[in-house]
Tab-separated table of C-alpha atoms and ligand atoms in Angstrom:
chain	number	residue	atom	x	y	z
A	1	MET	CA	-0.018	0.044	0.026
A	2	ASN	CA	2.703	2.293	1.077
A	3	LYS	CA	4.554	1.538	-2.035
A	4	LEU	CA	1.524	2.059	-4.411
A	5	LEU	CA	0.846	5.599	-3.010
A	6	PRO	CA	3.721	7.374	-4.745
A	7	LEU	CA	3.085	5.452	-7.917
A	8	GLY	CA	-0.585	6.794	-7.626
A	9	LEU	CA	0.691	10.170	-7.164
A	10	LEU	CA	3.150	9.975	-10.056
A	11	LEU	CA	0.172	9.078	-12.430
A	12	VAL	CA	-1.594	11.984	-11.323
A	13	CYS	CA	1.116	14.434	-11.644
A	14	ILE	CA	2.373	13.171	-15.123
A	15	PRO	CA	-0.298	13.323	-17.883
A	16	LEU	CA	-0.622	10.099	-19.993
A	17	SER	CA	0.397	11.971	-22.928
A	18	GLY	CA	3.814	12.439	-21.535
A	19	GLN	CA	3.650	16.084	-22.942
A	20	LYS	CA	6.169	18.057	-21.202
A	21	MET	CA	9.609	19.391	-21.976
A	22	THR	CA	11.437	16.088	-22.023
A	23	ASN	CA	15.266	15.510	-22.529
A	24	SER	CA	14.331	14.211	-26.087
A	25	LYS	CA	12.696	17.348	-26.985
A	26	LYS	CA	15.246	19.594	-25.493
A	27	ALA	CA	17.639	17.530	-27.708
A	28	VAL	CA	15.397	18.180	-30.817
A	29	ILE	CA	15.486	21.841	-30.148
A	30	ALA	CA	19.115	21.806	-29.556
A	31	SER	CA	19.589	20.001	-32.895
A	32	ILE	CA	17.549	22.335	-34.815
A	33	GLU	CA	19.624	25.187	-33.345
A	34	GLN	CA	22.966	23.482	-33.973
A	35	HIS	CA	22.048	22.904	-37.597
A	36	GLN	CA	20.151	26.267	-37.997
A	37	SER	CA	22.631	28.038	-40.323
A	38	LYS	CA	22.844	24.977	-42.607
A	39	LEU	CA	18.960	24.493	-42.654
A	40	ILE	CA	18.711	28.387	-43.625
A	41	GLN	CA	21.415	27.911	-46.360
A	42	ILE	CA	19.319	24.969	-47.919
A	43	SER	CA	16.083	26.819	-47.708
A	44	ASP	CA	17.752	29.829	-49.320
A	45	SER	CA	19.184	27.772	-52.129
A	46	ILE	CA	15.895	26.340	-52.656
A	47	TRP	CA	14.106	29.634	-52.592
A	48	ALA	CA	16.632	31.226	-55.116
A	49	GLN	CA	16.297	28.383	-57.449
A	50	ALA	CA	12.515	28.234	-57.361
A	51	GLU	CA	11.975	25.153	-59.502
A	52	THR	CA	8.394	24.423	-60.436
A	53	ALA	CA	6.590	20.964	-60.449
A	54	PHE	CA	8.681	17.887	-61.656
A	55	GLN	CA	11.609	20.404	-62.423
A	56	GLU	CA	12.952	20.483	-58.834
A	57	ASP	CA	16.133	18.567	-59.668
A	58	ASP	CA	18.422	20.892	-57.651
A	59	SER	CA	15.901	21.317	-54.773
A	60	SER	CA	15.370	17.658	-54.409
A	61	ARG	CA	19.145	16.859	-54.725
A	62	ILE	CA	20.189	19.468	-52.131
A	63	LEU	CA	17.631	17.770	-49.602
A	64	ALA	CA	18.527	14.315	-50.470
A	65	ASP	CA	22.228	15.024	-50.073
A	66	TYR	CA	21.778	16.527	-46.781
A	67	ALA	CA	19.735	13.399	-45.627
A	68	GLU	CA	22.531	11.225	-46.915
A	69	ALA	CA	25.278	13.294	-45.321
A	70	ASN	CA	23.529	13.035	-42.003
A	71	GLY	CA	23.387	9.123	-42.298
A	72	PHE	CA	20.061	8.423	-43.863
A	73	THR	CA	19.535	5.707	-46.461
A	74	VAL	CA	18.168	7.577	-49.375
A	75	GLU	CA	16.220	6.234	-52.261
A	76	ARG	CA	15.989	8.680	-55.215
A	77	GLY	CA	13.560	8.748	-58.098
A	78	VAL	CA	10.870	6.818	-56.333
A	79	ALA	CA	7.361	6.153	-57.908
A	80	GLY	CA	8.481	6.956	-61.243
A	81	MET	CA	9.464	10.597	-60.464
A	82	PRO	CA	13.056	11.710	-60.593
A	83	THR	CA	12.644	14.388	-57.903
A	84	ALA	CA	10.804	12.287	-55.438
A	85	PHE	CA	12.862	10.452	-52.772
A	86	VAL	CA	12.751	8.707	-49.564
A	87	ALA	CA	15.267	9.123	-46.808
A	88	THR	CA	15.226	6.403	-43.968
A	89	TYR	CA	17.191	5.983	-40.639
A	90	GLY	CA	16.883	3.353	-38.032
A	91	SER	CA	15.047	0.092	-37.867
A	92	GLY	CA	11.958	-1.487	-36.394
A	93	LYS	CA	8.713	-0.003	-34.928
A	94	PRO	CA	7.477	2.538	-34.698
A	95	VAL	CA	7.962	3.934	-38.157
A	96	ILE	CA	7.329	7.828	-38.012
A	97	SER	CA	7.621	9.872	-41.079
A	98	VAL	CA	7.458	13.399	-42.042
A	99	LEU	CA	6.891	14.832	-45.614
A	100	GLY	CA	8.443	17.803	-47.393
A	101	GLU	CA	7.692	19.805	-50.385
A	102	TYR	CA	9.969	21.937	-52.555
A	103	ASP	CA	8.230	23.127	-55.789
A	104	ALA	CA	7.715	26.731	-56.556
A	105	LEU	CA	4.956	28.595	-58.653
A	106	PRO	CA	5.460	30.049	-62.051
A	107	GLY	CA	5.551	33.726	-62.703
A	108	ILE	CA	5.950	35.144	-59.145
A	109	SER	CA	9.591	35.730	-58.693
A	110	GLN	CA	10.556	38.167	-56.077
A	111	LYS	CA	13.462	39.528	-54.216
A	112	ALA	CA	13.483	39.294	-50.367
A	113	GLN	CA	11.979	42.823	-49.898
A	114	PRO	CA	8.837	44.170	-48.791
A	115	THR	CA	7.924	45.974	-52.144
A	116	LYS	CA	7.022	44.115	-55.199
A	117	SER	CA	10.100	43.501	-57.342
A	118	PRO	CA	10.843	40.333	-59.230
A	119	LEU	CA	14.225	38.522	-58.561
A	120	ASN	CA	14.290	37.217	-62.199
A	121	GLU	CA	11.538	38.809	-64.468
A	122	GLY	CA	8.884	36.137	-65.373
A	123	ALA	CA	10.582	33.491	-63.283
A	124	ALA	CA	9.108	31.260	-60.772
A	125	GLY	CA	8.951	31.997	-57.126
A	126	HIS	CA	8.164	30.290	-53.804
A	127	GLY	CA	4.860	31.874	-53.135
A	128	CYS	CA	3.664	28.949	-51.136
A	129	GLY	CA	6.896	28.798	-48.956
A	130	HIS	CA	7.695	25.310	-49.940
A	131	ASN	CA	11.530	26.161	-49.536
A	132	LEU	CA	10.739	26.323	-45.916
A	133	PHE	CA	8.514	23.179	-45.839
A	134	GLY	CA	10.839	20.823	-47.337
A	135	THR	CA	13.925	22.045	-45.183
A	136	ALA	CA	11.941	22.302	-41.856
A	137	SER	CA	10.674	18.712	-42.247
A	138	LEU	CA	14.169	17.342	-42.966
A	139	GLY	CA	15.551	19.354	-40.104
A	140	ALA	CA	13.139	17.483	-37.765
A	141	ALA	CA	13.904	14.119	-39.188
A	142	VAL	CA	17.589	14.693	-38.675
A	143	ALA	CA	16.979	15.842	-35.117
A	144	VAL	CA	15.057	12.615	-34.541
A	145	LYS	CA	17.760	10.542	-36.237
A	146	GLU	CA	20.471	11.917	-33.773
A	147	LEU	CA	18.298	10.730	-31.032
A	148	ILE	CA	17.822	7.161	-32.384
A	149	GLU	CA	21.636	7.146	-33.223
A	150	ALA	CA	22.355	8.070	-29.536
A	151	GLY	CA	20.044	5.125	-28.469
A	152	LYS	CA	17.606	7.727	-27.025
A	153	LEU	CA	14.817	6.720	-29.204
A	154	LYS	CA	13.908	3.339	-30.875
A	155	GLY	CA	12.340	2.858	-34.245
A	156	THR	CA	12.686	4.176	-37.751
A	157	VAL	CA	12.341	7.732	-39.020
A	158	LYS	CA	11.468	8.536	-42.663
A	159	PHE	CA	11.549	11.705	-44.690
A	160	PHE	CA	9.526	11.850	-47.944
A	161	GLY	CA	10.746	14.303	-50.475
A	162	THR	CA	7.299	14.997	-52.336
A	163	PRO	CA	7.460	16.843	-55.787
A	164	ALA	CA	4.921	18.788	-57.731
A	165	GLU	CA	2.463	19.686	-54.880
A	166	GLU	CA	1.432	22.782	-56.902
A	167	LYS	CA	0.607	20.952	-60.110
A	168	PHE	CA	-0.023	17.213	-60.786
A	169	PHE	CA	0.222	16.387	-57.250
A	170	GLY	CA	3.229	13.860	-56.974
A	171	LYS	CA	2.112	12.233	-53.532
A	172	ILE	CA	-0.746	10.380	-55.331
A	173	TRP	CA	1.872	8.313	-57.166
A	174	MET	CA	3.992	7.852	-54.082
A	175	VAL	CA	0.935	6.758	-52.245
A	176	LYS	CA	0.012	4.475	-55.145
A	177	ALA	CA	3.584	2.927	-55.077
A	178	GLY	CA	2.815	1.992	-51.341
A	179	LEU	CA	5.554	4.086	-49.858
A	180	TRP	CA	3.636	4.748	-46.672
A	181	ASP	CA	2.453	1.339	-46.351
A	182	ASP	CA	5.016	0.369	-43.292
A	183	VAL	CA	4.476	3.907	-41.596
A	184	ASP	CA	2.652	4.203	-38.236
A	185	VAL	CA	2.095	7.954	-38.244
A	186	ASN	CA	3.022	10.654	-40.818
A	187	LEU	CA	3.517	14.212	-39.993
A	188	SER	CA	3.252	17.309	-42.192
A	189	TRP	CA	3.196	21.095	-42.122
A	190	HIS	CA	2.414	24.108	-44.261
A	191	PRO	CA	3.780	27.776	-44.015
A	192	SER	CA	1.084	29.959	-43.053
A	193	ALA	CA	0.145	33.314	-41.589
A	194	ASN	CA	-0.581	31.857	-38.038
A	195	THR	CA	0.700	29.166	-36.013
A	196	GLU	CA	-1.587	26.218	-35.023
A	197	ALA	CA	-1.930	22.553	-35.017
A	198	ASP	CA	-4.122	22.088	-38.174
A	199	VAL	CA	-7.086	20.176	-37.668
A	200	GLN	CA	-9.057	21.324	-40.626
A	201	SER	CA	-9.707	19.489	-43.813
A	202	THR	CA	-9.150	20.639	-47.355
A	203	LEU	CA	-11.101	20.186	-50.535
A	204	ALA	CA	-11.089	17.314	-52.795
A	205	LEU	CA	-10.481	18.049	-56.379
A	206	VAL	CA	-10.208	16.487	-59.782
A	207	ASP	CA	-8.248	17.794	-62.736
A	208	PHE	CA	-9.031	16.914	-66.399
A	209	LYS	CA	-8.109	18.181	-69.777
A	210	VAL	CA	-10.994	18.830	-72.382
A	211	GLU	CA	-9.908	18.986	-76.057
A	212	PHE	CA	-12.050	19.919	-79.091
A	213	PHE	CA	-11.145	18.969	-82.631
A	214	GLY	CA	-12.727	20.729	-85.485
A	215	GLN	CA	-12.002	21.643	-89.169
A	216	ALA	CA	-9.693	24.700	-90.048
A	217	ALA	CA	-10.999	26.909	-92.662
A	218	HIS	CA	-10.389	30.717	-93.849
A	219	ALA	CA	-12.302	32.595	-91.257
A	220	SER	CA	-13.725	35.052	-94.182
A	221	ALA	CA	-13.291	33.251	-97.554
A	222	ASP	CA	-14.879	29.900	-96.699
A	223	PRO	CA	-16.031	29.788	-92.982
A	224	TRP	CA	-18.795	27.325	-94.000
A	225	ASN	CA	-16.017	24.721	-94.603
A	226	GLY	CA	-14.796	25.297	-90.986
A	227	ARG	CA	-15.938	23.591	-87.587
A	228	SER	CA	-14.586	25.659	-84.755
A	229	ALA	CA	-12.927	24.085	-81.871
A	230	SER	CA	-12.970	27.394	-80.264
A	231	ASP	CA	-16.891	27.636	-80.592
A	232	ALA	CA	-17.006	24.550	-78.704
A	233	LEU	CA	-14.700	25.829	-75.967
A	234	GLU	CA	-16.882	28.890	-75.584
A	235	LEU	CA	-20.043	27.074	-75.447
A	236	TYR	CA	-18.503	24.628	-72.944
A	237	THR	CA	-17.464	27.403	-70.510
A	238	THR	CA	-20.826	29.120	-71.063
A	239	GLY	CA	-22.464	25.790	-69.937
A	240	ILE	CA	-20.160	25.639	-66.897
A	241	ASN	CA	-20.894	29.242	-66.051
A	242	TYR	CA	-24.847	28.586	-66.070
A	243	TYR	CA	-24.208	25.556	-64.011
A	244	ARG	CA	-22.782	27.574	-61.195
A	245	GLU	CA	-26.234	28.699	-60.237
A	246	HIS	CA	-27.198	25.060	-59.452
A	247	ILE	CA	-24.266	23.667	-57.461
A	248	LYS	CA	-23.966	23.717	-53.789
A	249	PRO	CA	-21.986	26.613	-52.201
A	250	THR	CA	-19.118	24.280	-51.154
A	251	VAL	CA	-18.396	23.275	-54.748
A	252	ARG	CA	-15.766	25.215	-56.956
A	253	ILE	CA	-15.148	24.887	-60.699
A	254	HIS	CA	-12.305	26.496	-62.312
A	255	TYR	CA	-10.993	26.370	-65.842
A	256	HIS	CA	-7.770	27.502	-67.586
A	257	ILE	CA	-8.284	28.086	-71.440
A	258	GLN	CA	-4.728	26.565	-72.720
A	259	ASP	CA	-5.464	27.007	-76.304
A	260	GLY	CA	-8.219	28.904	-77.976
A	261	GLY	CA	-6.937	29.021	-81.410
A	262	GLN	CA	-3.867	30.802	-82.702
A	263	VAL	CA	-4.910	33.516	-85.245
A	264	VAL	CA	-7.926	35.566	-86.018
A	265	ASN	CA	-8.216	34.666	-89.775
A	266	VAL	CA	-8.408	30.864	-89.283
A	267	VAL	CA	-11.417	28.882	-87.853
A	268	PRO	CA	-9.477	27.054	-85.202
A	269	ASP	CA	-9.407	23.419	-85.432
A	270	TYR	CA	-8.175	22.662	-82.026
A	271	SER	CA	-8.804	24.124	-78.450
A	272	ARG	CA	-7.916	22.876	-75.028
A	273	LEU	CA	-8.889	23.592	-71.467
A	274	TRP	CA	-7.672	22.495	-68.036
A	275	VAL	CA	-10.840	22.068	-65.900
A	276	ARG	CA	-10.848	21.520	-62.055
A	277	VAL	CA	-13.765	20.594	-59.851
A	278	ARG	CA	-13.572	20.873	-56.080
A	279	ASP	CA	-15.844	20.143	-53.154
A	280	THR	CA	-15.280	19.616	-49.368
A	281	LYS	CA	-15.797	15.811	-49.960
A	282	ARG	CA	-15.189	13.474	-52.729
A	283	SER	CA	-18.671	12.385	-52.389
A	284	GLY	CA	-19.964	15.739	-53.297
A	285	MET	CA	-17.353	16.337	-55.994
A	286	MET	CA	-17.918	13.102	-58.203
A	287	PRO	CA	-21.430	13.957	-59.340
A	288	VAL	CA	-20.318	17.552	-60.430
A	289	TYR	CA	-17.327	15.973	-62.076
A	290	GLU	CA	-19.684	13.705	-64.045
A	291	ARG	CA	-21.819	16.636	-65.107
A	292	VAL	CA	-18.990	18.832	-66.119
A	293	MET	CA	-17.684	16.127	-68.287
A	294	ALA	CA	-20.908	15.478	-69.894
A	295	MET	CA	-21.212	19.171	-70.843
A	296	ALA	CA	-18.263	18.719	-73.179
A	297	GLU	CA	-20.335	16.386	-75.318
A	298	GLY	CA	-23.008	18.941	-75.324
A	299	ALA	CA	-20.664	21.656	-76.510
A	300	ALA	CA	-19.057	19.299	-79.262
A	301	ILE	CA	-22.572	18.499	-80.498
A	302	MET	CA	-23.501	22.294	-80.767
A	303	ALA	CA	-20.289	23.233	-82.466
A	304	ASN	CA	-20.181	19.989	-84.783
A	305	VAL	CA	-16.703	18.979	-83.522
A	306	ASP	CA	-15.168	16.074	-81.700
A	307	TYR	CA	-13.900	16.084	-78.199
A	308	LYS	CA	-11.726	14.295	-75.955
A	309	ILE	CA	-11.474	14.120	-72.096
A	310	SER	CA	-8.394	12.982	-70.246
A	311	LEU	CA	-8.153	12.768	-66.510
A	312	ILE	CA	-5.053	14.422	-65.179
A	313	SER	CA	-5.304	13.555	-61.374
A	314	GLY	CA	-7.454	13.999	-58.381
A	315	ILE	CA	-6.954	14.349	-54.786
A	316	TYR	CA	-8.647	13.526	-51.599
A	317	GLU	CA	-9.724	15.871	-48.783
A	318	VAL	CA	-7.482	15.663	-45.848
A	319	LEU	CA	-8.635	13.167	-43.273
A	320	VAL	CA	-8.284	15.122	-39.977
A	321	ASN	CA	-6.723	13.705	-36.752
A	322	ARG	CA	-7.508	15.618	-33.731
A	323	ALA	CA	-5.661	13.294	-31.379
A	324	GLY	CA	-2.499	14.095	-33.311
A	325	GLY	CA	-3.260	17.836	-33.477
A	326	GLU	CA	-3.590	17.831	-29.655
A	327	ILE	CA	0.000	16.500	-29.317
A	328	MET	CA	1.261	18.991	-31.878
A	329	GLN	CA	-0.538	21.916	-30.162
A	330	LYS	CA	0.964	21.078	-26.745
A	331	ASN	CA	4.394	21.243	-28.168
A	332	LEU	CA	3.689	24.541	-29.864
A	333	GLU	CA	2.710	25.943	-26.601
A	334	LEU	CA	5.944	24.354	-25.065
A	335	LEU	CA	8.034	26.406	-27.748
A	336	GLY	CA	5.884	29.544	-27.143
A	337	PRO	CA	5.565	32.490	-29.590
A	338	ILE	CA	7.998	33.414	-32.281
A	339	PRO	CA	9.818	36.406	-31.350
A	340	TYR	CA	10.261	38.998	-34.021
A	341	SER	CA	12.682	42.049	-34.234
A	342	ASP	CA	11.310	45.648	-34.940
A	343	GLN	CA	12.902	45.299	-38.377
A	344	GLU	CA	10.983	42.225	-39.166
A	345	MET	CA	7.750	43.762	-37.854
A	346	ALA	CA	8.285	46.734	-39.941
A	347	PHE	CA	9.078	44.514	-42.998
A	348	GLY	CA	5.693	42.741	-42.369
A	349	ARG	CA	3.804	46.039	-41.890
A	350	LYS	CA	5.245	47.254	-45.207
A	351	ILE	CA	3.981	44.144	-47.061
A	352	GLN	CA	0.678	44.788	-45.480
A	353	GLU	CA	0.787	48.386	-46.586
A	354	GLU	CA	1.701	47.296	-50.102
A	355	THR	CA	-1.221	44.713	-50.363
A	356	GLY	CA	-3.798	46.913	-48.805
A	357	LYS	CA	-4.083	45.106	-45.575
A	358	PRO	CA	-4.157	46.357	-41.917
A	359	GLN	CA	-0.516	47.134	-40.801
A	360	VAL	CA	-0.367	44.821	-37.856
A	361	GLY	CA	2.722	42.863	-38.677
A	362	MET	CA	3.085	39.121	-37.850
A	363	ASP	CA	0.686	37.109	-35.821
A	364	SER	CA	3.309	35.823	-33.283
A	365	GLY	CA	0.922	34.049	-30.980
A	366	ILE	CA	-0.348	30.249	-31.020
A	367	THR	CA	-3.749	30.036	-32.248
A	368	PRO	CA	-5.950	27.616	-29.777
A	369	LEU	CA	-6.823	24.437	-31.292
A	370	LYS	CA	-9.950	24.949	-33.238
A	371	GLU	CA	-13.141	22.902	-33.786
A	372	THR	CA	-12.818	20.913	-36.983
A	373	LYS	CA	-15.294	22.527	-39.516
A	374	GLU	CA	-17.587	20.297	-41.270
A	375	ASN	CA	-17.089	22.351	-44.638
A	376	PRO	CA	-13.742	23.909	-44.525
A	377	GLY	CA	-12.960	26.667	-47.276
A	378	GLY	CA	-9.536	27.100	-48.572
A	379	GLY	CA	-7.353	25.167	-51.062
A	380	SER	CA	-6.484	21.494	-51.672
A	381	THR	CA	-3.307	19.556	-51.033
A	382	ASP	CA	-2.130	16.042	-51.893
A	383	VAL	CA	-1.291	15.619	-48.273
A	384	GLY	CA	-5.051	14.487	-48.483
A	385	ASP	CA	-4.060	11.193	-50.289
A	386	VAL	CA	-1.495	10.523	-47.663
A	387	SER	CA	-3.830	11.096	-44.844
A	388	TRP	CA	-6.337	8.391	-46.237
A	389	ASN	CA	-3.573	5.766	-46.209
A	390	VAL	CA	-1.847	6.634	-42.809
A	391	PRO	CA	-2.750	8.621	-39.955
A	392	ASN	CA	-1.519	12.249	-40.463
A	393	ILE	CA	-0.750	15.054	-38.158
A	394	ASN	CA	-0.750	18.688	-39.513
A	395	LEU	CA	0.695	21.953	-38.490
A	396	GLY	CA	0.721	25.507	-39.651
A	397	VAL	CA	3.495	27.960	-38.746
A	398	THR	CA	3.748	31.682	-39.437
A	399	VAL	CA	6.071	32.605	-42.126
A	400	ALA	CA	4.472	35.674	-43.595
A	401	PRO	CA	2.420	38.776	-41.948
A	402	LYS	CA	-1.229	38.389	-41.162
A	403	ASP	CA	-3.608	38.391	-44.147
A	404	THR	CA	-0.842	38.153	-46.579
A	405	PRO	CA	-2.052	37.163	-50.113
A	406	TRP	CA	-0.960	33.699	-50.617
A	407	HIS	CA	0.633	32.447	-53.677
A	408	SER	CA	1.865	35.845	-54.243
A	409	TRP	CA	5.117	37.947	-54.213
A	410	ALA	CA	4.639	38.800	-50.562
A	411	VAL	CA	5.100	35.135	-49.564
A	412	VAL	CA	8.154	34.814	-51.800
A	413	ALA	CA	9.563	37.914	-49.958
A	414	CYS	CA	9.157	36.619	-46.513
A	415	GLY	CA	10.450	32.915	-47.528
A	416	GLY	CA	13.796	34.391	-48.431
A	417	MET	CA	14.475	36.338	-45.148
A	418	SER	CA	14.480	36.008	-41.489
A	419	ILE	CA	10.530	35.972	-41.023
A	420	GLY	CA	10.353	32.867	-43.056
A	421	HIS	CA	13.513	31.373	-41.514
A	422	LYS	CA	12.148	31.768	-38.015
A	423	GLY	CA	8.957	29.965	-39.005
A	424	MET	CA	10.853	27.203	-40.656
A	425	LEU	CA	13.027	26.633	-37.454
A	426	GLN	CA	9.876	26.741	-35.352
A	427	ALA	CA	8.044	24.234	-37.606
A	428	ALA	CA	11.177	21.852	-37.415
A	429	LYS	CA	11.181	21.977	-33.625
A	430	ALA	CA	7.627	21.362	-33.375
A	431	LEU	CA	7.559	18.484	-35.794
A	432	GLY	CA	10.588	16.990	-34.192
A	433	MET	CA	9.124	17.250	-30.584
A	434	THR	CA	5.914	15.627	-31.807
A	435	MET	CA	7.772	12.857	-33.457
A	436	ALA	CA	9.732	12.340	-30.144
A	437	ASP	CA	6.404	12.116	-28.406
A	438	LEU	CA	5.224	9.409	-30.630
A	439	PHE	CA	8.539	7.351	-30.425
A	440	GLU	CA	8.326	7.516	-26.540
A	441	ASN	CA	4.746	6.910	-26.120
A	442	PRO	CA	3.227	3.850	-27.706
A	443	LYS	CA	-0.113	4.936	-26.229
A	444	LEU	CA	-0.262	8.196	-28.187
A	445	VAL	CA	0.403	6.355	-31.390
A	446	GLU	CA	-2.439	4.000	-30.639
A	447	LYS	CA	-4.616	6.944	-29.997
A	448	VAL	CA	-3.780	8.554	-33.292
A	449	LYS	CA	-4.233	5.373	-35.202
A	450	ALA	CA	-7.695	4.665	-33.457
A	451	GLU	CA	-8.936	8.148	-34.603
A	452	TYR	CA	-7.683	7.432	-38.089
A	453	THR	CA	-9.435	4.127	-38.212
A	454	GLU	CA	-12.689	5.619	-37.090
A	455	ARG	CA	-12.604	8.513	-39.331
A	456	LYS	CA	-11.789	6.515	-42.273
A	457	GLY	CA	-14.662	4.004	-41.620
A	458	ASN	CA	-15.631	1.813	-44.517
A	459	GLU	CA	-14.092	3.993	-47.282
A	460	THR	CA	-11.539	2.454	-49.527
A	461	TYR	CA	-8.877	4.599	-51.109
A	462	GLU	CA	-8.522	4.511	-54.803
A	463	ALA	CA	-6.009	6.902	-56.327
A	464	ILE	CA	-7.734	9.251	-58.778
A	465	ILE	CA	-5.118	9.089	-61.582
A	466	PRO	CA	-4.874	7.539	-64.938
A	467	GLU	CA	-2.900	4.258	-65.623
A	468	GLY	CA	0.634	4.798	-66.548
A	469	PRO	CA	3.535	6.952	-65.248
A	470	PRO	CA	3.205	10.512	-63.671
A	471	PRO	CA	2.699	13.206	-66.138
A	472	ILE	CA	6.330	14.441	-66.290
A	473	GLY	CA	7.080	16.715	-69.104
A	474	ASN	CA	3.282	17.494	-69.812
A	475	ASN	CA	1.623	20.816	-69.360
B	501	LIG	ZN1	1.692	24.945	-50.453
């Protein structure tokens, strides 16, 4: 009895989650700080190169080389994509992974300054902060590897280098190749304008190409001999735009006209659009997708042309994991707010002035864990596909001032200077600390897995991609 009493007290005093500042977490933080200048150098190098989807040759190589130099076994060119790789260290269970992205966005090149000025006119820029994303995640994986190497943690850590998030969605092919099959829990993060464990889903989407094939003719001399592919294109988009009146508010339909004919005096014999349908759930998206595809036939009949539809890819909405979010949130709170200098706050306010936002600087606080919304707004991510195949814990960390227009020059600017660097290092620490929690506490892994199983229910995952290799080299 006497012996049991202290144990009872111990159980009361230490939460089951074990979420306090452990020695492992201190070691994670120390590792990130020790490697800080190298991590910033890697991030800045990826930022400056700003390579777009499937072109990330240098960006993926820099990260893969760094993983290899740190003792990871690196498999390059996985799932048929030269710029995808997996870095593994350790052996046995648990297997905890973290993923990183590193692709840029076309046309938004920007210097690391708070007024709009391209670094290279017309070139790409890291308007989604993926230079920070890939580097922070790898920094966290290296910190965990050092703990495994020192015998402080047991198991396997993996870093997934995932290309082409902004276009084509490389993770789908990696999921299809079974790369997460042996993973217990995966972690991810995303650069943001606030800091929080992310427990919101994203939108499912499907991308497809619609082509119309007509007959060319002189636009004035013998237009009756012509059958216009661009007429079909116009009728098609008109149909889509009428249809907007009758879709649910959660649905989004976008199109990009890729080819509407070349010159004014030829009846165009070819036209092409990239069409995208989104909804908060795949179940809502699929019927809209079917309908928007059927409209292509209607447009083709009206314009007396032929048509072809080709699936590009489609991604799942993120399967949220609140149990994992709670672990992450506690670690964010252990880390505390990101401190900013007066110069950084001035940089942030200048960006807000330039983009017409309230000049309040960065949100340095930690947003409390939110309720998970039934119908989230916002964008889509191929992390969704990962999250239907392995429990996934998500994080957002401030790398830009409040209300910054995303995918814009303003995010590029912050990602190449200390505001972005600070967010990156904070993300690396929070990811590493959460991984340490999972390695040290099997009950947490079980809890995260149990929620995943419950949320997934009877749904079976089927990748929304055509047969064959990833569309490398396509537009
Ligand atoms: Zn992104």
